[in-house]
PDB file of C-alpha atoms (C1' of nucleotides) in Angstrom:
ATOM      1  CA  UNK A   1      52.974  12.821  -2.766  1.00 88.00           C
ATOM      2  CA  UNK A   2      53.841  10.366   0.029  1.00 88.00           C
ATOM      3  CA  UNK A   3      51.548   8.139   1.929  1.00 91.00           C
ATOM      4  CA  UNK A   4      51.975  10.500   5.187  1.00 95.00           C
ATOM      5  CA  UNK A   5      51.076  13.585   3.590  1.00 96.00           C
ATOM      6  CA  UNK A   6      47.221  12.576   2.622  1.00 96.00           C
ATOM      7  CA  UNK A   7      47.355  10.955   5.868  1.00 96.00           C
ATOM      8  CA  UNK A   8      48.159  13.335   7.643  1.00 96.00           C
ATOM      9  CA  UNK A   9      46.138  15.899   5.385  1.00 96.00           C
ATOM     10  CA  UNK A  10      43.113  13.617   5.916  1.00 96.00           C
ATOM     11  CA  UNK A  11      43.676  13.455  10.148  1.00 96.00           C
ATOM     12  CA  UNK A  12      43.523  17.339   9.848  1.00 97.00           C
ATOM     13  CA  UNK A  13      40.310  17.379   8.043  1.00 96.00           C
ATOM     14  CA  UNK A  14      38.389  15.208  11.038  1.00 96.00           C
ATOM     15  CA  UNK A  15      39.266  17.558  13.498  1.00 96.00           C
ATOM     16  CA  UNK A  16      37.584  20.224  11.818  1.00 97.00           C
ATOM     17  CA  UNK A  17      34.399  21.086  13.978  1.00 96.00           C
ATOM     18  CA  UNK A  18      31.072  20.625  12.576  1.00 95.00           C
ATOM     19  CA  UNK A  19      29.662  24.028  10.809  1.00 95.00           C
ATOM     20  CA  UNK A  20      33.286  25.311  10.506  1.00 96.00           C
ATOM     21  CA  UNK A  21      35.624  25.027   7.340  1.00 96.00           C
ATOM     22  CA  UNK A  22      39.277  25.899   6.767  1.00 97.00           C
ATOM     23  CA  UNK A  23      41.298  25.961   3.607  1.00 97.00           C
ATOM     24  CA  UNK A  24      43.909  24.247   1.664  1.00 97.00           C
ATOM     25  CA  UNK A  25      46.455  26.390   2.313  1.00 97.00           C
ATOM     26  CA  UNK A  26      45.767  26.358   5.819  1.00 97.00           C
ATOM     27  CA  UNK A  27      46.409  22.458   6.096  1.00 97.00           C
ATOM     28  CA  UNK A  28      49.069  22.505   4.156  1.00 97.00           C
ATOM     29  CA  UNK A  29      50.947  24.555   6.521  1.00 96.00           C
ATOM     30  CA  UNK A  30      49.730  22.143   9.197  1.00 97.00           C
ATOM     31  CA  UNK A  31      51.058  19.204   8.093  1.00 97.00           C
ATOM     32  CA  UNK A  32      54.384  20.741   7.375  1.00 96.00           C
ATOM     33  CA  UNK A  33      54.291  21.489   3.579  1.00 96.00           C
ATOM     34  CA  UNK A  34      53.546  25.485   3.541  1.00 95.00           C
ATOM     35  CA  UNK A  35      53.380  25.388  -0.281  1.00 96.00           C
ATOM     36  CA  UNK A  36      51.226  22.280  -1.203  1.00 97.00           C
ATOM     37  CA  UNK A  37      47.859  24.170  -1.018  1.00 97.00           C
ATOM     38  CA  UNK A  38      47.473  22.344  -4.860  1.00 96.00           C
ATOM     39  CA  UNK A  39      48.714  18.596  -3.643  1.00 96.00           C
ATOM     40  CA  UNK A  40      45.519  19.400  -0.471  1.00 96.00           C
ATOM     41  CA  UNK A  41      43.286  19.558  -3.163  1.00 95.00           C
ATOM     42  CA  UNK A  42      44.753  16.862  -5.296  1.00 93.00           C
ATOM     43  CA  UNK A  43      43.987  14.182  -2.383  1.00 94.00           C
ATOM     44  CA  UNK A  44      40.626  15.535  -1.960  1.00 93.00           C
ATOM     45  CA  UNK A  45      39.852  14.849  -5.612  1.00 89.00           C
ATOM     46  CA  UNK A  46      39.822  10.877  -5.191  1.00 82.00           C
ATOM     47  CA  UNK A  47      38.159   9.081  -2.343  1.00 81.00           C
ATOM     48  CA  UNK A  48      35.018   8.296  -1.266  1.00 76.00           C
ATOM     49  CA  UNK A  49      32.047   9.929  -1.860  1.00 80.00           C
ATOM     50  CA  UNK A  50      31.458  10.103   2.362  1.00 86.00           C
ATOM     51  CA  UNK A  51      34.130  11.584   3.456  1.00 92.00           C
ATOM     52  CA  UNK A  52      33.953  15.512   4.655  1.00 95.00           C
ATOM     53  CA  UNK A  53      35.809  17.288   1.510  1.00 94.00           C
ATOM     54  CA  UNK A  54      33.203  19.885   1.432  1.00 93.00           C
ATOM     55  CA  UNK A  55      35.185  21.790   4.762  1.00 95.00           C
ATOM     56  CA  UNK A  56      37.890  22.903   2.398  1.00 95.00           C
ATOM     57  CA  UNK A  57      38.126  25.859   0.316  1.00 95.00           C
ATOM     58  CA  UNK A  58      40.149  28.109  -0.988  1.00 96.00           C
ATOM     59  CA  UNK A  59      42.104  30.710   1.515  1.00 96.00           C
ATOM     60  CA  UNK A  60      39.044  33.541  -0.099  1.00 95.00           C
ATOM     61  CA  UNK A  61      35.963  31.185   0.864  1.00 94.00           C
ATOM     62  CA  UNK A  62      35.139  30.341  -2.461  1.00 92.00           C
ATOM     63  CA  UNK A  63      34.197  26.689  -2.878  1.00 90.00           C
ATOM     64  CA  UNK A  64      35.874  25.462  -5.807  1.00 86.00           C
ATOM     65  CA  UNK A  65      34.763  21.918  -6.304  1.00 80.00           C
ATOM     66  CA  UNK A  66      31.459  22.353  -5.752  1.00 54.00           C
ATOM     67  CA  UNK A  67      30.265  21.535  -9.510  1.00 57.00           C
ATOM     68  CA  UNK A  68      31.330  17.716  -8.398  1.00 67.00           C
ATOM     69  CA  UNK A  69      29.263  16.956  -5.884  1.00 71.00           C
ATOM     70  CA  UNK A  70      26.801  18.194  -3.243  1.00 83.00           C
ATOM     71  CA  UNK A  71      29.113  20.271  -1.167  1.00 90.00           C
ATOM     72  CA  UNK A  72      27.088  23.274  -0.718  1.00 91.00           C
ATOM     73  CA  UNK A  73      24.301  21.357   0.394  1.00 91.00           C
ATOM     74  CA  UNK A  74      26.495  19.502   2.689  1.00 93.00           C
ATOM     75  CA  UNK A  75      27.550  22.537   4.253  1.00 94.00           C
ATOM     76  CA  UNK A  76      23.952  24.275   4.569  1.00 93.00           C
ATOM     77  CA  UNK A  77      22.836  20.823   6.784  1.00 94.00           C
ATOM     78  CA  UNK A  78      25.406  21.703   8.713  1.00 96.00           C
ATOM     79  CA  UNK A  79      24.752  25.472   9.123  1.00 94.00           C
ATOM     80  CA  UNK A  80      27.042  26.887   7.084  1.00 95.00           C
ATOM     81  CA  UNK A  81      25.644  29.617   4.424  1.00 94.00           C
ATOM     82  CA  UNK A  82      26.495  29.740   1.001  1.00 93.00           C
ATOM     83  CA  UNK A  83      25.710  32.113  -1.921  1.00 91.00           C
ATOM     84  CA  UNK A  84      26.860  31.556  -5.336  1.00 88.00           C
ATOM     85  CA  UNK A  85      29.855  29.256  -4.417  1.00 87.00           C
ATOM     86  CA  UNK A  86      31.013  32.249  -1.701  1.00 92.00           C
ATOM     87  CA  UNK A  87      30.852  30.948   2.056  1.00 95.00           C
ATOM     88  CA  UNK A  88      28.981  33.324   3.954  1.00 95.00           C
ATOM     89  CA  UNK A  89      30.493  34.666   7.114  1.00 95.00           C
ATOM     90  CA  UNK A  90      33.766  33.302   6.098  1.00 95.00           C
ATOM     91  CA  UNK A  91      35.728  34.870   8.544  1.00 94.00           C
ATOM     92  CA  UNK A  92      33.996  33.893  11.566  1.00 95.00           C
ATOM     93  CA  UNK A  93      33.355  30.171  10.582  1.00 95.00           C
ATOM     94  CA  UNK A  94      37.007  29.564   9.550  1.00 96.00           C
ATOM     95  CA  UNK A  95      38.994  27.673  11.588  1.00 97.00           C
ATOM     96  CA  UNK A  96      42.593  27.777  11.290  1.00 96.00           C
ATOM     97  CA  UNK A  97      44.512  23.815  12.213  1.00 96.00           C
ATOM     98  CA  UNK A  98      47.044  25.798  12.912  1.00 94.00           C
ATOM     99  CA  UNK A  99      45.450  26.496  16.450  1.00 90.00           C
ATOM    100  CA  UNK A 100      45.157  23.040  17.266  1.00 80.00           C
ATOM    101  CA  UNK A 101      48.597  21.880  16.987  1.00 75.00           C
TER     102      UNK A 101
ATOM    103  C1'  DG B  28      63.548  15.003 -19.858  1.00 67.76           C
ATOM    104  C1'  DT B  29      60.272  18.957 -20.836  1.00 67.76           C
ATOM    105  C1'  DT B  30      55.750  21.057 -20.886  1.00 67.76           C
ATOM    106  C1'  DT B  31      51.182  21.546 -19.346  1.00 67.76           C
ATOM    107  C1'  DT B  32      47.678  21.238 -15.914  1.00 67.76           C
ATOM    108  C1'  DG B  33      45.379  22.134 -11.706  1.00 67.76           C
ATOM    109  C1'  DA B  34      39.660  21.280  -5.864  1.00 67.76           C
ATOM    110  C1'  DC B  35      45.781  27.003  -4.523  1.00 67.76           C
ATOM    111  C1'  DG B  36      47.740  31.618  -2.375  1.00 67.76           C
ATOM    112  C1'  DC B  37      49.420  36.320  -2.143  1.00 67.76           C
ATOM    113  C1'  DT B  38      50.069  41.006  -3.602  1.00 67.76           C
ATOM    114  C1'  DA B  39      49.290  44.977  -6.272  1.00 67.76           C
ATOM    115  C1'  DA B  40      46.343  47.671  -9.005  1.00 67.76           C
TER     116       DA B  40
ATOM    117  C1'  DA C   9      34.800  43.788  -4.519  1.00 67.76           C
ATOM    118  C1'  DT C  10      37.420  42.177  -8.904  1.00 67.76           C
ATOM    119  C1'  DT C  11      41.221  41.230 -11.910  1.00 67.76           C
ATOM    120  C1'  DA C  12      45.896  40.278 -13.283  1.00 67.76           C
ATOM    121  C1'  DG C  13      50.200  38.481 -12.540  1.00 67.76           C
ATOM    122  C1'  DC C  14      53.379  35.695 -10.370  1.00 67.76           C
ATOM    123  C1'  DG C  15      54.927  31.924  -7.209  1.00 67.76           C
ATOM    124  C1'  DC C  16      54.342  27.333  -6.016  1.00 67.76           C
ATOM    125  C1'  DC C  17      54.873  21.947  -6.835  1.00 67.76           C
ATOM    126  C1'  DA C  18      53.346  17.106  -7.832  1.00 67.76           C
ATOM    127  C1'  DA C  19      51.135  14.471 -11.596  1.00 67.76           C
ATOM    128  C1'  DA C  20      49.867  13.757 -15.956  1.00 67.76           C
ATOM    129  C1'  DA C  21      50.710  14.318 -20.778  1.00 67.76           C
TER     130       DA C  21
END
DNA sequence: GTTTTGACGCTAA
DNA sequence: ATTAGCGCCAAAA
């Protein structure tokens, strides 16, 4: 994809509150490409080890990347529950960028 | 140029 | 709650 997609995909991602997630299809449809949930995750797969990736999942709350790296304890340092790859309380913690636009 | 792959999503059983 | 099937689209093979 083009250089204003991931950017734009990554300026979504930092305005994600702390202890919240959201999901790839969700910024996707933010920045303008409703059907690029797979090119979200494709960025995500190749930067730095610091940056926030671990607020994304899948539109069901599953955490898909999680065999990687340490996203799940990430997440539980910043409050948010999660039981065998399944985000806890899903629903409530979910924030849509959608909102914020 | 064609086929396969993949950190996805939605709907219907 | 799970599974199966289909749609989607860029990148890699």
């Amino acid at each position: 994809m083009n250089e204003l997609f991931e950017k734009q995909v990554f300026e979504i991602i930092m305005m994600t509150p702390k202890g919240r997630v959201t999901s790839y299809g969700a910024i996707a449809k933010a920045v303008g490409f409703p059907n690029h949930s797979r090119q979200v995750g494709n960025v995500l797969k190749n930067y730095d080890e610091d940056f926030p990736a671990h607020w994304v999942c899948n539109s069901s709350g599953r955490i898909t990347a999680s065999c990687q790296r340490d996203f799940v304890g990430k997440l539980k340092l910043e409050g948010v529950e999660v039981k065998d790859g399944k985000i806890q309380n899903f629903k409530k913690i979910f924030w849509n960028p959608l909102q914020e636009l």
